[in-house]
Short mmCIF file of C-alpha atoms in Angstrom, two decimals:
data_model
loop_
_atom_site.label_atom_id
_atom_site.label_comp_id
_atom_site.label_asym_id
_atom_site.label_seq_id
_atom_site.Cartn_x
_atom_site.Cartn_y
_atom_site.Cartn_z
CA UNK Y 1366 -8.93 -11.72 2.98
CA UNK Y 1367 -9.33 -14.97 5.29
CA UNK Y 1368 -9.54 -18.10 3.16
CA UNK Y 1369 -13.07 -19.06 4.32
CA UNK Y 1370 -14.34 -15.74 3.10
CA UNK Y 1371 -12.98 -16.25 -0.25
CA UNK Y 1372 -14.11 -18.98 -0.74
CA UNK Y 1373 -17.81 -17.94 0.29
CA UNK Y 1374 -18.09 -15.03 -2.10
CA UNK Y 1375 -16.70 -17.00 -4.97
CA UNK Y 1376 -19.32 -19.84 -4.47
CA UNK Y 1377 -21.98 -16.98 -4.64
CA UNK Y 1378 -20.45 -16.15 -8.22
CA UNK Y 1379 -18.26 -13.33 -7.40
CA UNK Y 1380 -14.95 -13.28 -9.62
CA UNK Y 1381 -12.09 -11.32 -10.13
CA UNK Y 1382 -13.30 -10.25 -13.52
CA UNK Y 1383 -17.26 -9.96 -12.00
CA UNK Y 1384 -16.61 -8.99 -8.31
CA UNK Y 1385 -20.17 -9.41 -7.41
CA UNK Y 1386 -23.40 -11.62 -7.02
CA UNK Y 1387 -27.06 -11.61 -7.64
CA UNK Y 1388 -29.22 -11.69 -4.36
CA UNK Y 1389 -33.09 -11.51 -5.08
CA UNK Y 1390 -32.47 -9.75 -7.97
CA UNK Y 1391 -30.01 -7.34 -6.22
CA UNK Y 1392 -26.63 -6.70 -7.76
CA UNK Y 1393 -24.17 -7.39 -4.52
CA UNK Y 1394 -20.68 -6.21 -4.77
CA UNK Y 1395 -17.80 -7.67 -3.13
CA UNK Y 1396 -14.54 -5.95 -2.07
CA UNK Y 1397 -11.67 -6.87 0.18
CA UNK Y 1398 -11.11 -4.69 2.98
CA UNK Y 1399 -8.69 -1.84 2.44
CA UNK Y 1400 -7.20 -1.46 5.92
CA UNK Y 1401 -6.77 -5.55 6.51
CA UNK Y 1402 -5.34 -5.49 3.04
CA UNK Y 1403 -2.45 -2.35 4.19
CA UNK Y 1404 -2.00 -4.72 7.37
CA UNK Y 1405 -1.36 -7.74 5.34
CA UNK Y 1406 0.77 -6.01 2.99
CA UNK Y 1407 2.82 -4.38 6.15
CA UNK Y 1408 3.25 -7.88 7.75
CA UNK Y 1409 4.46 -9.45 4.55
CA UNK Y 1410 6.82 -6.84 3.80
CA UNK Y 1411 8.39 -7.43 7.00
CA UNK Y 1412 9.57 -10.85 6.41
CA UNK Y 1413 10.11 -10.76 2.57
CA UNK Y 1414 11.81 -8.20 0.11
CA UNK Y 1415 9.54 -7.10 -2.62
CA UNK Y 1416 10.90 -7.04 -6.29
CA UNK Y 1417 9.69 -4.32 -8.06
CA UNK Y 1418 9.92 -3.02 -11.76
CA UNK Y 1419 12.71 -1.38 -13.68
CA UNK Y 1420 11.14 2.40 -13.12
CA UNK Y 1421 11.78 2.22 -9.68
CA UNK Y 1422 15.32 1.93 -9.67
CA UNK Y 1423 17.72 4.85 -10.50
CA UNK Y 1424 20.03 2.25 -12.10
CA UNK Y 1425 17.32 1.57 -14.57
CA UNK Y 1426 17.27 -2.19 -13.45
CA UNK Y 1427 14.68 -4.42 -11.49
CA UNK Y 1428 15.02 -3.61 -7.70
CA UNK Y 1429 14.16 -4.86 -4.50
CA UNK Y 1430 12.03 -2.67 -1.65
CA UNK Y 1431 13.29 -3.93 1.54
CA UNK Y 1432 12.06 -3.65 5.41
CA UNK Y 1433 15.90 -3.05 5.94
CA UNK Y 1434 15.48 0.46 4.46
CA UNK Y 1435 12.98 1.55 6.40
CA UNK Y 1436 15.18 0.56 9.70
CA UNK Y 1437 18.26 2.11 8.33
CA UNK Y 1438 15.96 5.18 7.39
CA UNK Y 1439 14.87 5.06 10.94
CA UNK Y 1440 18.15 4.84 12.72
CA UNK Y 1441 19.75 7.76 10.57
CA UNK Y 1442 16.53 10.18 10.77
CA UNK Y 1443 16.88 9.85 14.55
CA UNK Y 1444 20.70 10.80 14.84
CA UNK Y 1445 19.48 14.29 15.19
CA UNK Y 1446 16.30 14.86 17.19
CA UNK Y 1447 16.23 18.66 16.42
CA UNK Y 1448 15.58 17.83 12.65
CA UNK Y 1449 13.42 14.31 11.96
CA UNK Y 1450 11.67 13.97 8.73
CA UNK Y 1451 9.27 11.31 10.06
CA UNK Y 1452 8.66 12.30 13.92
CA UNK Y 1453 5.53 9.79 14.08
CA UNK Y 1454 7.68 6.74 13.62
CA UNK Y 1455 8.66 5.10 16.79
CA UNK Y 1456 10.23 1.38 17.51
CA UNK Y 1457 6.70 -0.29 17.41
CA UNK Y 1458 6.58 0.90 13.92
CA UNK Y 1459 9.88 -0.34 12.85
CA UNK Y 1460 9.91 -3.57 14.73
CA UNK Y 1461 6.35 -4.54 15.69
CA UNK Y 1462 5.60 -7.34 18.01
CA UNK Y 1463 2.70 -9.91 17.61
CA UNK Y 1464 0.16 -7.45 19.09
CA UNK Y 1465 1.02 -4.51 17.16
CA UNK Y 1466 1.14 -6.29 13.87
CA UNK Y 1467 -2.15 -6.30 14.16
CA UNK Y 1468 -2.84 -2.36 14.48
CA UNK Y 1469 -3.70 -1.18 11.05
CA UNK Y 1470 -2.81 2.40 12.45
CA UNK Y 1471 0.94 1.34 12.57
CA UNK Y 1472 0.86 0.09 9.16
CA UNK Y 1473 -0.49 3.20 7.69
CA UNK Y 1474 1.80 5.59 9.68
CA UNK Y 1475 4.80 3.83 8.24
CA UNK Y 1476 3.55 3.16 4.91
CA UNK Y 1477 3.03 7.01 4.49
CA UNK Y 1478 3.59 9.80 2.14
CA UNK Y 1479 5.84 11.46 5.10
CA UNK Y 1480 8.10 8.32 5.17
CA UNK Y 1481 8.40 8.06 1.21
CA UNK Y 1482 9.42 11.92 1.43
CA UNK Y 1483 12.05 11.04 4.12
CA UNK Y 1484 13.51 8.13 2.56
CA UNK Y 1485 13.73 10.38 -0.89
CA UNK Y 1486 15.50 13.37 1.21
CA UNK Y 1487 18.01 10.86 2.79
CA UNK Y 1488 18.66 9.45 -0.42
CA UNK Y 1489 19.60 13.09 -2.31
CA UNK Y 1490 21.81 13.83 0.70
CA UNK Y 1491 23.69 10.94 0.50
CA UNK Y 1492 22.91 9.76 4.03
CA UNK Y 1493 21.48 6.03 2.77
CA UNK Y 1494 21.95 4.06 -0.25
CA UNK Y 1495 20.55 4.98 -3.51
CA UNK Y 1496 18.60 1.73 -3.64
CA UNK Y 1497 16.37 2.83 -1.07
CA UNK Y 1498 14.65 4.89 -4.01
CA UNK Y 1499 12.96 1.38 -4.87
CA UNK Y 1500 11.32 1.02 -1.27
CA UNK Y 1501 10.65 5.01 -1.55
CA UNK Y 1502 8.76 4.72 -4.60
CA UNK Y 1503 6.69 1.73 -3.61
CA UNK Y 1504 5.51 3.41 -0.23
CA UNK Y 1505 4.49 6.43 -2.07
CA UNK Y 1506 2.07 4.10 -4.45
CA UNK Y 1507 0.98 2.17 -1.44
CA UNK Y 1508 0.46 5.55 0.32
CA UNK Y 1509 -1.91 6.65 -2.54
CA UNK Y 1510 -4.13 3.89 -3.06
CA UNK Y 1511 -4.78 3.62 0.33
CA UNK Y 1512 -5.88 7.21 0.36
CA UNK Y 1513 -7.87 6.47 -2.58
CA UNK Y 1514 -9.99 3.90 -1.13
CA UNK Y 1515 -9.99 5.03 2.32
CA UNK Y 1516 -10.77 8.97 2.00
CA UNK Y 1517 -13.72 10.31 4.16
CA UNK Y 1518 -13.61 13.67 2.80
CA UNK Y 1519 -14.43 15.71 -0.34
CA UNK Y 1520 -11.82 17.96 0.43
CA UNK Y 1521 -8.12 17.33 -0.19
CA UNK Y 1522 -6.26 16.94 3.31
CA UNK Y 1523 -2.51 18.22 3.39
CA UNK Y 1524 -2.58 18.58 -0.58
CA UNK Y 1525 -2.55 14.95 -1.03
CA UNK Y 1526 -4.11 14.33 -4.42
CA UNK Y 1527 -5.75 11.41 -3.66
CA UNK Y 1528 -7.28 12.15 -0.20
CA UNK Y 1529 -10.54 13.16 -1.54
CA UNK Y 1530 -13.90 11.40 -2.31
CA UNK Y 1531 -13.80 9.97 -5.47
CA UNK Y 1532 -15.40 11.88 -8.79
CA UNK Y 1533 -15.30 12.20 -12.31
CA UNK Y 1534 -12.55 14.44 -12.09
CA UNK Y 1535 -10.54 13.63 -8.94
CA UNK Y 1536 -7.83 11.43 -10.65
CA UNK Y 1537 -8.74 8.24 -8.97
CA UNK Y 1538 -9.65 5.68 -11.80
CA UNK Y 1539 -6.37 6.30 -13.46
CA UNK Y 1540 -4.60 5.63 -10.26
CA UNK Y 1541 -6.50 2.31 -10.16
CA UNK Y 1542 -5.93 1.69 -13.85
CA UNK Y 1543 -2.16 2.38 -13.28
CA UNK Y 1544 -1.68 0.39 -10.33
CA UNK Y 1545 -3.76 -2.62 -11.23
CA UNK Y 1546 -0.64 -3.20 -13.84
CA UNK Y 1547 1.56 -2.31 -11.24
CA UNK Y 1548 0.81 -4.83 -8.64
CA UNK Y 1549 0.34 -7.33 -11.64
CA UNK Y 1550 4.28 -6.96 -11.82
CA UNK Y 1551 5.47 -6.98 -8.36
CA UNK Y 1552 6.05 -9.83 -6.04
CA UNK Y 1553 7.29 -11.13 -2.37
CA UNK Y 1554 10.45 -12.71 -2.82
CA UNK Y 1555 10.21 -16.21 -1.06
CA UNK Y 1556 6.32 -15.54 -0.06
CA UNK Y 1557 3.96 -18.53 -0.57
CA UNK Y 1558 0.85 -16.62 -0.03
CA UNK Y 1559 0.46 -12.71 -0.20
CA UNK Y 1560 -2.41 -10.51 -0.47
CA UNK Y 1561 -3.71 -10.17 -4.36
CA UNK Y 1562 -3.57 -6.43 -4.80
CA UNK Y 1563 -4.09 -7.03 -8.33
CA UNK Y 1564 -7.65 -8.32 -7.17
CA UNK Y 1565 -7.78 -4.99 -4.75
CA UNK Y 1566 -7.08 -2.69 -7.24
CA UNK Y 1567 -9.48 -4.50 -9.94
CA UNK Y 1568 -12.17 -4.83 -7.49
CA UNK Y 1569 -12.36 -1.62 -6.47
CA UNK Y 1570 -12.00 -0.08 -10.00
CA UNK Y 1571 -14.86 -1.55 -11.24
CA UNK Y 1572 -16.99 -0.55 -8.57
CA UNK Y 1573 -15.92 2.88 -9.19
CA UNK Y 1574 -16.71 2.65 -12.91
CA UNK Y 1575 -20.15 1.57 -11.61
CA UNK Y 1576 -20.36 4.19 -8.97
CA UNK Y 1577 -19.60 6.83 -11.91
CA UNK Y 1578 -21.77 5.42 -14.62
#
């Protein structure tokens, strides 16, 4: 994601529409690093709210995903230590310092299925604002795309649909197509620069099509 790296692959002929270049008769595919993208997303989310599509909100209007929603959930979830929906979360996940912001593991644990499910549960039980649905839905989508691009096993883990390797029947390509449109319609409010997830999904979607051709 560093500007120097992006300019380098662009100078070799790789573009968003054709994310590859030719070298000695070989086609070299260029993709962004999914763990790094996830970390960059988390770090931007710490500072900026995210404007999301209408179908994210229970009010049927454009909604805002907020890091504060996660902070509020963490406080509510830990009021009863005997019944915690997201036990993996700690203060370093919620308010990471400079060194902790560099850890992909912390980003993956907070932008996870369990946190999204916990947010939905707290909304359903009226423990937190219904507006949190927007943040929960966003986290759920981020979790799915990270699973799809980072799976290491041919089998499902914990029943998560996209945590297995890609195949013609796994549904990954449909997910990439859906999220390619989604990422073109969300934006960080007030951020000058942020990771291009449209490019992330489009690049990997292209690679998957080539792999399954």
